[in-house]
Structure formats: C-alpha cells, structure tokens
Coordinates of C-alpha atoms and ligand atoms in Angstrom, one line a residue:
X247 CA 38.2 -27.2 -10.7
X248 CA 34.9 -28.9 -9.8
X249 CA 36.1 -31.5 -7.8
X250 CA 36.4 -30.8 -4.6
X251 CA 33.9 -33.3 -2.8
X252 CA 36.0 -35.8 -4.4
X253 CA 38.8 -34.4 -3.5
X254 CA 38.2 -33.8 0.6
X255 CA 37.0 -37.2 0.5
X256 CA 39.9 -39.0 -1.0
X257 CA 41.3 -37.2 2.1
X258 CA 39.0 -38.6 4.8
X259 CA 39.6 -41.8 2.9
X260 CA 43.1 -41.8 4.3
X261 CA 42.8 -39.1 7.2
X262 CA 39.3 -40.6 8.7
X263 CA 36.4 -38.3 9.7
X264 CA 38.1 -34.7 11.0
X265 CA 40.4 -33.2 8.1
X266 CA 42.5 -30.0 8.4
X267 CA 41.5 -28.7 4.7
X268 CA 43.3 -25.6 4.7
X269 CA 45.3 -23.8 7.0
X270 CA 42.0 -22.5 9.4
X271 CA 39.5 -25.4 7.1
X272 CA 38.0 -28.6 9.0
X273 CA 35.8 -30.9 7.2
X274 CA 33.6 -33.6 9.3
X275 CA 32.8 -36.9 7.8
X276 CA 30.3 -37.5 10.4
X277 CA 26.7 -37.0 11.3
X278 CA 27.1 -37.1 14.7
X279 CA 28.9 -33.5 14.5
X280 CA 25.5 -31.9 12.2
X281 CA 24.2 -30.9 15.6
X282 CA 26.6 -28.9 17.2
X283 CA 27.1 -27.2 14.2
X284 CA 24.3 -26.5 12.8
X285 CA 21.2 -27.0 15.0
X286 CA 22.0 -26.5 19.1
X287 CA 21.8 -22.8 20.6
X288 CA 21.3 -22.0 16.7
X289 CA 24.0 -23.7 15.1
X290 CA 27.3 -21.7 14.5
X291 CA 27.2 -18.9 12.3
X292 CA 28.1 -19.1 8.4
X293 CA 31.4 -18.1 7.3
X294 CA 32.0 -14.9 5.8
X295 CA 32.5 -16.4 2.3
X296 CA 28.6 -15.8 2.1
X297 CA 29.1 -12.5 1.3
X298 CA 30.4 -13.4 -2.1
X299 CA 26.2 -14.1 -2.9
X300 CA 25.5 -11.0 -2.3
X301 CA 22.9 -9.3 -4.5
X302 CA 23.5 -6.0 -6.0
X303 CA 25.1 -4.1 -3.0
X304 CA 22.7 -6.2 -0.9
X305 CA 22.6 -9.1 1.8
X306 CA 20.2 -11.7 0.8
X307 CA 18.7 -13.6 3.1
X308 CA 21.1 -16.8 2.3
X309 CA 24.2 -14.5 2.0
X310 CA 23.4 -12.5 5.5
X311 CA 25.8 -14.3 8.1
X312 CA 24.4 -12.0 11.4
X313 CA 21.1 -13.9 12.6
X314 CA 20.0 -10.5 13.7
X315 CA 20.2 -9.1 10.3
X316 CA 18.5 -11.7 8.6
X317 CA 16.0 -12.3 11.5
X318 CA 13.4 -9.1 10.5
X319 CA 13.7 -10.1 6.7
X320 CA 13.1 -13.9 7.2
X321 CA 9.9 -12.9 9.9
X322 CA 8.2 -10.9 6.8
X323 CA 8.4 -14.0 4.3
X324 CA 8.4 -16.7 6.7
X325 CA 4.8 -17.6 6.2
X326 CA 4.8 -17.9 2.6
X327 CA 6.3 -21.3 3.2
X328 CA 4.4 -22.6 5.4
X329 CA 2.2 -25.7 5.4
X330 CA -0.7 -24.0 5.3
X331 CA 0.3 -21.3 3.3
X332 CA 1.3 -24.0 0.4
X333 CA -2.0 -26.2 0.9
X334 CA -3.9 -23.0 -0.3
X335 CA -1.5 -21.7 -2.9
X336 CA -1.0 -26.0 -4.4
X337 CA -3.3 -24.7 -7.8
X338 CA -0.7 -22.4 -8.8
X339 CA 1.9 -25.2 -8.5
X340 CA -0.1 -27.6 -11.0
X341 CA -0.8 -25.6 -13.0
X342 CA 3.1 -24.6 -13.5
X343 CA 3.6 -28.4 -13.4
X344 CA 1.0 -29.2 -16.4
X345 CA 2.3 -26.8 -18.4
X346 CA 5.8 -28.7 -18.0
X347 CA 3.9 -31.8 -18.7
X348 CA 2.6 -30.8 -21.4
X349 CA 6.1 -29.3 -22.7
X350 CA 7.4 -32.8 -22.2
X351 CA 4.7 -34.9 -23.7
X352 CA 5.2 -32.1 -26.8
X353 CA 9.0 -32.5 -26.9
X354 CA 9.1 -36.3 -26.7
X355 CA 6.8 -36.6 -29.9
X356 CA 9.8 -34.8 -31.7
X357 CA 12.0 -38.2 -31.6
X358 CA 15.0 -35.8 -31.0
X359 CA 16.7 -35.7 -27.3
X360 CA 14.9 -33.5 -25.0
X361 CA 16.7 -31.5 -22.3
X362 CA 14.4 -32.1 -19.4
X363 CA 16.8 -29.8 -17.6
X364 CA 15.7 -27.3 -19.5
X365 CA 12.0 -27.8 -18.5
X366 CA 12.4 -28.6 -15.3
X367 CA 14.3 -25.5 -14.3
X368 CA 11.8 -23.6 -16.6
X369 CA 9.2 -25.0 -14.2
X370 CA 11.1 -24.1 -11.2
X371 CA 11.3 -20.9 -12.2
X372 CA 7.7 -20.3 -12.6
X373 CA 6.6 -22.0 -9.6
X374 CA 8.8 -19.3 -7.7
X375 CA 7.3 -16.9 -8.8
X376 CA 3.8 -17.7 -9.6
X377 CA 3.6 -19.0 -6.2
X378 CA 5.9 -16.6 -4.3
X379 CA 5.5 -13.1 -6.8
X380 CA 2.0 -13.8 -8.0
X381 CA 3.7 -13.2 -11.1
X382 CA 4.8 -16.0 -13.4
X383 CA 8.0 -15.3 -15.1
X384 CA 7.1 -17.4 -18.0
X385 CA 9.6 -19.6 -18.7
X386 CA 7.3 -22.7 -19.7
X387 CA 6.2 -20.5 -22.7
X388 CA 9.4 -19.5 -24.2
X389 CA 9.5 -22.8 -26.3
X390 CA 12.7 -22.3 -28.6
X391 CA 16.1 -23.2 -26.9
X392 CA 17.3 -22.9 -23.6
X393 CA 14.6 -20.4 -21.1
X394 CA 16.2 -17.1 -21.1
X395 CA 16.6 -17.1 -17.2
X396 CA 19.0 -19.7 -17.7
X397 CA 21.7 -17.4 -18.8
X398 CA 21.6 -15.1 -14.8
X399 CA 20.9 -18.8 -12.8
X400 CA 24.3 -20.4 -14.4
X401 CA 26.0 -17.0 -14.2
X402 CA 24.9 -17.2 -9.8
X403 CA 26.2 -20.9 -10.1
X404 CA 29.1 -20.3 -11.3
X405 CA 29.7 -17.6 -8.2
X406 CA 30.3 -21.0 -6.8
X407 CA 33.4 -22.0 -7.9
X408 CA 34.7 -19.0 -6.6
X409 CA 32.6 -19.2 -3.2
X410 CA 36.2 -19.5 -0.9
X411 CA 37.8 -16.2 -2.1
X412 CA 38.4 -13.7 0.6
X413 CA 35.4 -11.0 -0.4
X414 CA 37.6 -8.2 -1.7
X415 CA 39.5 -10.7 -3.8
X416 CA 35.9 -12.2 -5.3
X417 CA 34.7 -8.7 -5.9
X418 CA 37.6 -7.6 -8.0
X419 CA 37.4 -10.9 -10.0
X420 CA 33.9 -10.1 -10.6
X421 CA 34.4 -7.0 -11.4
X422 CA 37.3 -8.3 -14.1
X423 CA 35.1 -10.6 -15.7
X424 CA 32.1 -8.4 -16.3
X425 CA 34.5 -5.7 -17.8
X426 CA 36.8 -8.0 -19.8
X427 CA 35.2 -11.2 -20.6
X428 CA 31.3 -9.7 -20.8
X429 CA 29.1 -12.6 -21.7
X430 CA 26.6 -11.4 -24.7
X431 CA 23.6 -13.9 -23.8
X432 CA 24.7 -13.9 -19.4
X433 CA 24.3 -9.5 -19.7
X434 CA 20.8 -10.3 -22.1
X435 CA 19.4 -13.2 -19.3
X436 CA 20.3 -11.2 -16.1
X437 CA 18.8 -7.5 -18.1
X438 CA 15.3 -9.7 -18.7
X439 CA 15.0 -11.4 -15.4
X440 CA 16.1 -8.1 -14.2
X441 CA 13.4 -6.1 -15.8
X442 CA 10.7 -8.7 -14.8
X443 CA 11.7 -8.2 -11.1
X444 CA 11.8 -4.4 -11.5
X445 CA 7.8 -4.6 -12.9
X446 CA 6.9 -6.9 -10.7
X447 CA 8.3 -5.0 -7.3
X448 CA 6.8 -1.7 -8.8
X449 CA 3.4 -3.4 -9.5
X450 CA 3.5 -5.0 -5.7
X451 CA 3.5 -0.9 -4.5
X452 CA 0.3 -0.1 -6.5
X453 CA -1.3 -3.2 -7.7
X454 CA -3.7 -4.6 -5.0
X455 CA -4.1 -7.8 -6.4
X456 CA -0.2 -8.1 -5.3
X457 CA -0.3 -6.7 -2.0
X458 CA 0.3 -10.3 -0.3
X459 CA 3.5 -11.5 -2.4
X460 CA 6.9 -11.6 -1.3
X461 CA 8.1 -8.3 -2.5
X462 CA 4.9 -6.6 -0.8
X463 CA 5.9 -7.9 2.9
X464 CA 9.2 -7.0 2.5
X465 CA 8.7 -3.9 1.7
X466 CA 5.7 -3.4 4.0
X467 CA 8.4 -4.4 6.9
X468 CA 10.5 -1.2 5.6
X469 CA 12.3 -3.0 3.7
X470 CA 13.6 -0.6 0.7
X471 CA 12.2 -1.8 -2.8
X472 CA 16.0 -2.0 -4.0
X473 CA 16.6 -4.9 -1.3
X474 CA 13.0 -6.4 -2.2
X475 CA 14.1 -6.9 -6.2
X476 CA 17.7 -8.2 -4.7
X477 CA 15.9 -10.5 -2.2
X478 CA 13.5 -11.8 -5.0
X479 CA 16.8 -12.2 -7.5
X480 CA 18.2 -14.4 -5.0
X481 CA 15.0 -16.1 -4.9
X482 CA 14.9 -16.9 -8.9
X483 CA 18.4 -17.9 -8.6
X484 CA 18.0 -20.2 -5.5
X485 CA 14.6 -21.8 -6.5
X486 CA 15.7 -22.7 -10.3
X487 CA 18.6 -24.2 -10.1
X488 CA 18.0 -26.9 -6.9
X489 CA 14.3 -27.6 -7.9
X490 CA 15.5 -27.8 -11.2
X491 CA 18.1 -30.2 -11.0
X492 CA 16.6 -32.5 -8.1
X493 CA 13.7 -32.9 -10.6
X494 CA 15.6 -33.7 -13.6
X495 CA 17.6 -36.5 -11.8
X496 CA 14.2 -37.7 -10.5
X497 CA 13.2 -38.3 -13.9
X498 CA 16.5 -39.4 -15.6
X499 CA 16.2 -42.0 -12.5
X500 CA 12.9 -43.2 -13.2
X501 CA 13.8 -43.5 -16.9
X502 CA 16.9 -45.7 -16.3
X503 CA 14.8 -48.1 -13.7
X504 CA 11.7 -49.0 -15.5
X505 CA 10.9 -51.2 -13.1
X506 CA 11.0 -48.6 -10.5
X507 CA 9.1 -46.1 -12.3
X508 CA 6.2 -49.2 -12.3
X509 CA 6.2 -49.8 -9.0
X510 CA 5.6 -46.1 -8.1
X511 CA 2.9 -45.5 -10.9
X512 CA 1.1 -48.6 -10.0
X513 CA 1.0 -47.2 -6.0
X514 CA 0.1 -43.5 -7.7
X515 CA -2.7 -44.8 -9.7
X516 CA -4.2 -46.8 -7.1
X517 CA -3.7 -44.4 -4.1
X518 CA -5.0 -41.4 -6.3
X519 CA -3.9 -39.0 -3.4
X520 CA -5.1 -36.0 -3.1
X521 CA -2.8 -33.1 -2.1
X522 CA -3.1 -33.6 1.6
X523 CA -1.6 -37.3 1.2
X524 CA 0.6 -36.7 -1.1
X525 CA 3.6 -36.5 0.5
X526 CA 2.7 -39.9 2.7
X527 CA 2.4 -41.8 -0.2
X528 CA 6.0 -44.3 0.6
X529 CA 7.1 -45.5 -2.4
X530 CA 6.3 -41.6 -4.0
X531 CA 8.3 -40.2 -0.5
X532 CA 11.6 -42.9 -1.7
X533 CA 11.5 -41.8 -5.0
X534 CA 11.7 -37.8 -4.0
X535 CA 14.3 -38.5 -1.0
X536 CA 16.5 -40.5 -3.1
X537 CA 16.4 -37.7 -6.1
X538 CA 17.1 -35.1 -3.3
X539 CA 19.8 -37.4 -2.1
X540 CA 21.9 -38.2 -5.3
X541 CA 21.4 -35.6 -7.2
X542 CA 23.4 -32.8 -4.7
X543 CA 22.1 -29.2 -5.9
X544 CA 24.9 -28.6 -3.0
X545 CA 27.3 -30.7 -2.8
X546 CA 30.2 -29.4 -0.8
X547 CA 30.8 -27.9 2.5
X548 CA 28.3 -25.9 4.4
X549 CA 31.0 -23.5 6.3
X550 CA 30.6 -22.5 9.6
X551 CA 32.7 -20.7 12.0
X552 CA 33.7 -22.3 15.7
X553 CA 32.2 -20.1 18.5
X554 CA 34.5 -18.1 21.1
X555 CA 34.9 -21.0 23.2
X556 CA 35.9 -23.4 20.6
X557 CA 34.7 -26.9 20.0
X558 CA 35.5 -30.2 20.8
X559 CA 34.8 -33.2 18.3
X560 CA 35.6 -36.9 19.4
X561 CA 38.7 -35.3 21.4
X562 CA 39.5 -33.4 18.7
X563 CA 39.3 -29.3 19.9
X564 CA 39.2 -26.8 17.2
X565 CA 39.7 -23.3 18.0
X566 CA 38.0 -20.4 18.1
X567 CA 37.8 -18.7 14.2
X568 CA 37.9 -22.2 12.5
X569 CA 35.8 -22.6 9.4
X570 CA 34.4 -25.7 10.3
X571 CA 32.0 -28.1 8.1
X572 CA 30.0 -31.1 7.3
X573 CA 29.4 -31.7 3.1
X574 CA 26.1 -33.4 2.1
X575 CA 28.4 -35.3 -0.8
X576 CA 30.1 -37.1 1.9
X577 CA 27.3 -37.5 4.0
X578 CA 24.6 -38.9 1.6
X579 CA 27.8 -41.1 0.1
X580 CA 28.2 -43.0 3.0
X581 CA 27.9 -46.8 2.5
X582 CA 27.9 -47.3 6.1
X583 CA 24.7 -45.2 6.7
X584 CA 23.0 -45.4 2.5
X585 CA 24.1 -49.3 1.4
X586 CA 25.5 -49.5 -2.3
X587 CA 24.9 -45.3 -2.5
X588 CA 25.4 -44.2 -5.5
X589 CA 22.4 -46.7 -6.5
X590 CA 18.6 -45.1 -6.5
X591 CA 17.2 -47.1 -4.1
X592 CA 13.4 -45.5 -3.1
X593 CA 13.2 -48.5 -1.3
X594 CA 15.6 -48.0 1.4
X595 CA 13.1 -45.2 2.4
X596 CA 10.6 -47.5 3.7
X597 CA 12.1 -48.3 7.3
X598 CA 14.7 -45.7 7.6
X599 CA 17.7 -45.9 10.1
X600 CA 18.2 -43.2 12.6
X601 CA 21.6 -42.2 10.7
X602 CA 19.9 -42.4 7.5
X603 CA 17.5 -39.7 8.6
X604 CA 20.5 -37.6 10.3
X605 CA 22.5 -37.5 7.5
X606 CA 20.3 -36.2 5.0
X607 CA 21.1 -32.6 4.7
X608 CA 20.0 -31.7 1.2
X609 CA 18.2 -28.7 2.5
X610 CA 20.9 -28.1 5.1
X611 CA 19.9 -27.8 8.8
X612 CA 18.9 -25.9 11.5
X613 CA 18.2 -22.5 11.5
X614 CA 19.9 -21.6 7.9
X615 CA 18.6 -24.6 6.8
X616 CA 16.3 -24.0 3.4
X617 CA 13.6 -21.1 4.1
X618 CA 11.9 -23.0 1.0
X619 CA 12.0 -26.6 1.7
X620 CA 8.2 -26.8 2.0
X621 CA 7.2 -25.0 -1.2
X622 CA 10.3 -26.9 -3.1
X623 CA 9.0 -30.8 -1.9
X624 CA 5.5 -29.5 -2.9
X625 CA 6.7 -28.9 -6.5
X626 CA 8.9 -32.2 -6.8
X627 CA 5.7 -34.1 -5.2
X628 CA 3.5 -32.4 -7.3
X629 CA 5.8 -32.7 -10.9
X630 CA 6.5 -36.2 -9.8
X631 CA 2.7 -37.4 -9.5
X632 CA 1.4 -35.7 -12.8
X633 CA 4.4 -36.9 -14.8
X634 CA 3.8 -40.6 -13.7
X635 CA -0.5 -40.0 -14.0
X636 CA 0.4 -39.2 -17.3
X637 CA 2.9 -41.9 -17.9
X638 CA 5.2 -39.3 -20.2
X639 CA 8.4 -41.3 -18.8
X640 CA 7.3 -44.5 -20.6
X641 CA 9.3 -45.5 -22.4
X642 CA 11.9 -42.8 -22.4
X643 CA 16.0 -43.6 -22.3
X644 CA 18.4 -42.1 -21.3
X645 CA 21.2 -40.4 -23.7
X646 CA 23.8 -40.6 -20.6
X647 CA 25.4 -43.2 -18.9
X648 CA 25.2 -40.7 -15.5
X649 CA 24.7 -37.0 -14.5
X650 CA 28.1 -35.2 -14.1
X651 CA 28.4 -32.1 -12.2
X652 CA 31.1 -29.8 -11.1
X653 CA 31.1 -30.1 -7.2
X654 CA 30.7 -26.0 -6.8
X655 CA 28.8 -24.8 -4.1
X656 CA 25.5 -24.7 -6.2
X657 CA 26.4 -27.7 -8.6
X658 CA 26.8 -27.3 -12.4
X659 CA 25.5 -30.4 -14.4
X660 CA 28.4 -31.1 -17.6
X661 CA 27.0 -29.2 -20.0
X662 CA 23.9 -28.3 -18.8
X663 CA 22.0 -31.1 -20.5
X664 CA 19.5 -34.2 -19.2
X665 CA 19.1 -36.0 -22.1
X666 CA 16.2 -38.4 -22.6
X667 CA 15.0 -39.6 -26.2
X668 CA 11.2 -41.5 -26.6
X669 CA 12.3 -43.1 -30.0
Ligands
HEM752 C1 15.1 -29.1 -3.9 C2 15.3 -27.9 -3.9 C3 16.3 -27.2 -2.9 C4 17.4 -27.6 -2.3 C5 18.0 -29.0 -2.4 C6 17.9 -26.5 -1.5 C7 19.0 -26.6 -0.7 C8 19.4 -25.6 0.2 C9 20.5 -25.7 1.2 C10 21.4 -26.9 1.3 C11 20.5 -24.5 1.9 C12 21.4 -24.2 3.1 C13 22.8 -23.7 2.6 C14 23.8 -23.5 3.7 O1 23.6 -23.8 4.8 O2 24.8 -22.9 3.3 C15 19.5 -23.7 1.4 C16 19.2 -22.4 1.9 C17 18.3 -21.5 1.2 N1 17.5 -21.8 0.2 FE1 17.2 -23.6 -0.7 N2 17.1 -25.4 -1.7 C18 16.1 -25.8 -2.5 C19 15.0 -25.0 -3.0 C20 14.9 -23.6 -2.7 C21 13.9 -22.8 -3.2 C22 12.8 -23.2 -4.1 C23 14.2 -21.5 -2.8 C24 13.4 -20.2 -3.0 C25 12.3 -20.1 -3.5 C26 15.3 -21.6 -1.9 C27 15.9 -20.5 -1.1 C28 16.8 -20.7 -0.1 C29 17.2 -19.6 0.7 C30 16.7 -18.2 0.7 C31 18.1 -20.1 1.6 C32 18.9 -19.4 2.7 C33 18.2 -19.7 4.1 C34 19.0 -19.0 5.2 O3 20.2 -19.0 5.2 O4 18.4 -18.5 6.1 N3 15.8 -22.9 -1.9 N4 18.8 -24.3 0.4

C-alpha cells in the first residue's frame, strides 16, 4: 500500500518505542537500540527478505545476508569508495554534474515545468558509472522524455513493495508479472541498460584502459563475469534512485526557501571551496544532511534478525529468530531529537546534539551500512555547489505543495515527477 512508515508509527504512537509488528516483527522507535543492532560485534545479520533483490540468479552485494559471502566481493570494490580514491576520480563527477547543469539552465528557459527528477537521477546514473565503470551510461544526453534507465530503476523500486514476501512466494509473483502483465517500455529500459552492462563487462576483459573499474576487480578476484554485470546492475539500480531523489528534494527545498537558498549561495560564493573543503563548508553540510534526512530514499525498516542468544531492549527480551528493526522514517521524524521535523532546517546542523547525530541513518549503519556513501555525498556536494555557483535555482517555484512517496523499501516519489517552473 505505501504506507507503512505511517502506519508502524501510528502504532508506536499508541504502543511507545518496541512494537510487535507481525507475528516474529519488532520495530524500535529508538536510537539507543541502532547499536546493538547494527554496529556491535558486526551488527545482526539482515533478514532473509534480502534475497528478494537478488540479481539474475545472483547475490548482490546488498542482497547477500552471510558476511562471509559478501566479505571477498566487498574487499575487491572497497577502494573505489574511498576518500582518496574519490579526491582523484572528483573530475568525472563535475563533469557529470555540469552537464546536468547545463540540462537544467536549458529546460528552465522552456517556461514549461521541468522534472528535475528526471535530471537528477539521469545524473546519478552517470556518475555511477563514469566514476565506478569508466563508462558513462549516458543518460544526461538522451534529452527527450524520461532517461531510458528509468524504466529498470522503478521496475527494482517497485521490488520493494513486495520486499516482506517469503522468497518462493516473491519469485513466483515475479515470475507472474513478467509473463502476464509484461511492461512494453520496463522489458525495453532493463534490455538497454542490460546491453550497456554486457559491453561494458566484456570491454573491462580486453580493454586496458578499463582494467581498474568495478567490473575488472571483480572479476580479477574470480569473480565470474555473469555476477560482475549482476553486481554492477545492482549498482545502477542502487546509485540512481537514492542520489537521484536526495538531490531532487535538495533542490525542490532550496526553491521553496529562497531565503535559504541565499544564505548558502552567499557562504558558497564567498568560501569558493575547493574540493578538499567542500564538504566543511556548514551551512553547504545543513543543506545536504537535511536533504538526506527528509527526503528518505529508505524509509522503512532495515530488518535484522536477533542472534542465538536473543536480545534484551529496555527489559524487553526478544527471542532468538525475531526480525528485529529500527526505520529511518521514524527516526529522522522525531520531534524530540529533529525540532519541528518535517521543516528543512540546514540550520539545526550547526551545533548538532548527540541524538541528532545517532539517529541519522540515511545510509544505514555499521557494517551493511552504504558501501557508497562517500562517492554519493561527493555527488550531492558537488551538484549542490555548481547548481547554486550558477544560481539556476533563482527564481524557480515549485509546482507541488510537498514530495509524496510510497514508503516501499526503496521509496517511489507519486508519480515520479519534481516539478519546478522558472516563469
Ligand atoms: C544518497 C544516496 C544513498 C542513500 C541514501 C543510500 C542508502 C543506503 C542504505 C540505507 C543502505 C543500507 C540498507 C540496509 O541496511 O538494508 C545502503 C546500502 C547499500 N548501498 Fe546505498 N545509498 C545511497 C547511494 C548509493 C550509491 C550511489 C550506491 C552505488 C553506487 C549504493 C549502493 C549500495 C550498496 C551496494 C549497499 C549494500 C551494502 C551492504 O549491504 O554491504 N548506494 N544504501
């Protein structure tokens, strides 16, 4: 239905902060469980709904619940994401970033609405894999209607809504659909994104120039080069849709607060960072932590599965086997920890409490916390800084009172539209 985060915490609103959800389901309404779950001795281990994103007959790094499993495929990568790894690789981010820029600045001329969902995902997209492939996919250049990626990243979404279905029951309903209810333009998106990850996986085997990228290590680690295109599927999917939509509620933010949007130009112009202070810029840090924080790519639970010995929360012991969880919605909701929170607030970033820094778990935590988190601040950083250097949000208003989503695992924005008009 798309409304479960509201749901769960209509039940905490009543129940207080440890809900029986289902007949083995426990939800947590407070930070002070995140680290037991998710960070000490390596956090509990994901629930076997993760299965249902798996790729092609293949684990994925997200969708792999057995640490050892995923250990060998995450060593091969890990690097890519690194600090140091990004500092050297930033070009290829702005120059993804002024070609969106440019989109934008094209598009607003038109005086009609412009989906800057559309462009930001489309930059998402290429960052991933210009950055991560050495290959960009492109998807700044297709200029007439929605990027054709679009079509496979809202099909992956929309996994989602089925994400707590015992595996065998989510196979044969996906199995159903594709046979019964085959999307014309879903079957054309995932055939061209898969045919660019086919070339590009074949071309990381001979061309030299590609020996470094993601699908290179993985294979080079023995990985076959049937997991390596699943892996980097995942990747598109994963990359597109977060980046995509923290970006877009960045801007639609900035359009709606003008005088918010001054306040961080005026510190961007005069700081003129560089790429090294960037991201210690404090206004330009509010602005990307509150986007990250209201605009839930995932909103619900995080599902993880009590140990052997069980667990005890605030007296409360849950058993063995338990699917147990914390759910950024109702942790970045909190008006005890984020005053007033549904309001965009970079502000409230400059002296940050103890629980406000806790509780932020947009890119998860601990160990299965987001392998990308690095490279996916770089580009919101990055996006945010050229768009305000080149003031293309001046001006701009917003066709939407608020963004809606569906509260799936990976969130769906209502129909798949940020609207902003320069008239
Ligand atoms: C602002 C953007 C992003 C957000 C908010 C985000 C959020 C998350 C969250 C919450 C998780 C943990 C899910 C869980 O515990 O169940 C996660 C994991 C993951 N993300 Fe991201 N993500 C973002 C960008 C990206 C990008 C750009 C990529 C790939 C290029 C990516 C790839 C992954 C992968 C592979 C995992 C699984 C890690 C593991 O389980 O070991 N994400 N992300």
């Amino acid at each position: 239905m798309g409304d479960e985060c509201t749901a769960v915490h209509k039940l905490h609103v009543i129940f207080g902060p440890v809900v029986r959800t289902g007949p083995n389901d426990v939800d947590i309404a407070d930070g002070a469980a995140l680290s037991a779950i998710y960070v000490e001795k390596g956090g509990f281990k994901k629930a076997g709904f993760y299965a249902n994103f798996d790729i092609d007959g293949h684990k994925s790094i997200f969708s792999q619940v057995e640490p050892a499993e995923r250990a060998p495929r995450a060593k091969a990568v890990l690097s890519m994401f690194s600090t140091s790894s990004l500092r050297a690789g930033v070009h290829t981010i702005y120059q993804c970033v002024d070609r969106m820029v440019r989109r934008m600045k094209e598009e607003a001329k038109t005086g009609k609405p412009v989906n800057v969902l559309n462009l930001t995902r489309s930059l998402a997209t290429d960052a991933v894999t210009a950055y991560l492939f050495e290959d960009s996919y492109g998807g700044l250049e297709e200029t007439s209607g929605e990027m054709s990626a679009s079509g496979m990243v809202n099909a992956f979404v929309a996994v989602g809504r089925f994400f707590y279905l015992p595996n065998w029951m989510f196979r044969w309903l996906e199995w159903s659909n594709e046979k019964f209810f085959a999307d014309h333009e879903v079957n054309a998106s995932m055939m061209k994104v898969d045919s660019f990850i086919a070339t590009m996986v074949d071309r990381s085997l001979k061309d030299e120039k590609l020996k470094g990228n993601y699908a290179a290590r993985l294979m080079k680690n023995g990985f076959s080069a049937g997991e390596a295109r699943a892996q980097c599927k995942d990747l598109m999917f994963a990359g597109t849709d977060s980046t995509g939509m923290n970006l877009a509620t960045i801007c639609f933010m900035l359009a709606k607060e003008p005088e918010k949007y001054a306040r961080l130009r005026k510190e961007i112009l005069e700081r003129k960072p560089d790429e090294t202070e960037l991201q210690t810029l404090p206004y330009l840090r509010g602005v990307v932590r509150e986007g990250l924080r209201l605009s839930m790519a995932n909103p619900s639970r995080l599902p993880r599965i009590v140990p052997p010995k069980g667990y005890t929360f605030n007296g409360i012991f849950l058993p063995a086997g338990t699917i147990v969880s914390c759910t950024p919605f109702e942790l970045h909701m909190n008006p005890d920890v984020f005053e007033n929170p549904n309001d965009f607030r970079p502000e409230r970033w400059e002296n940050p409490t103890s629980e406000m820094t806790r509780d932020s778990i947009w890119f998860g935590l601990g160990t299965r916390q987001c392998i990308a988190r690095n490279l996916a601040n770089v580009e919101l950083f990055c996006a945010v800084q050229r768009l305000v250097e080149e003031d293309v949000l001046k001006g701009a208003q917003c066709c939407q009172e608020r963004i809606e989503i569906l509260q799936w695992f990976n969130s769906k924005v209502k129909g798949e539209k940020v609207e902003l008009l320069w008239p």
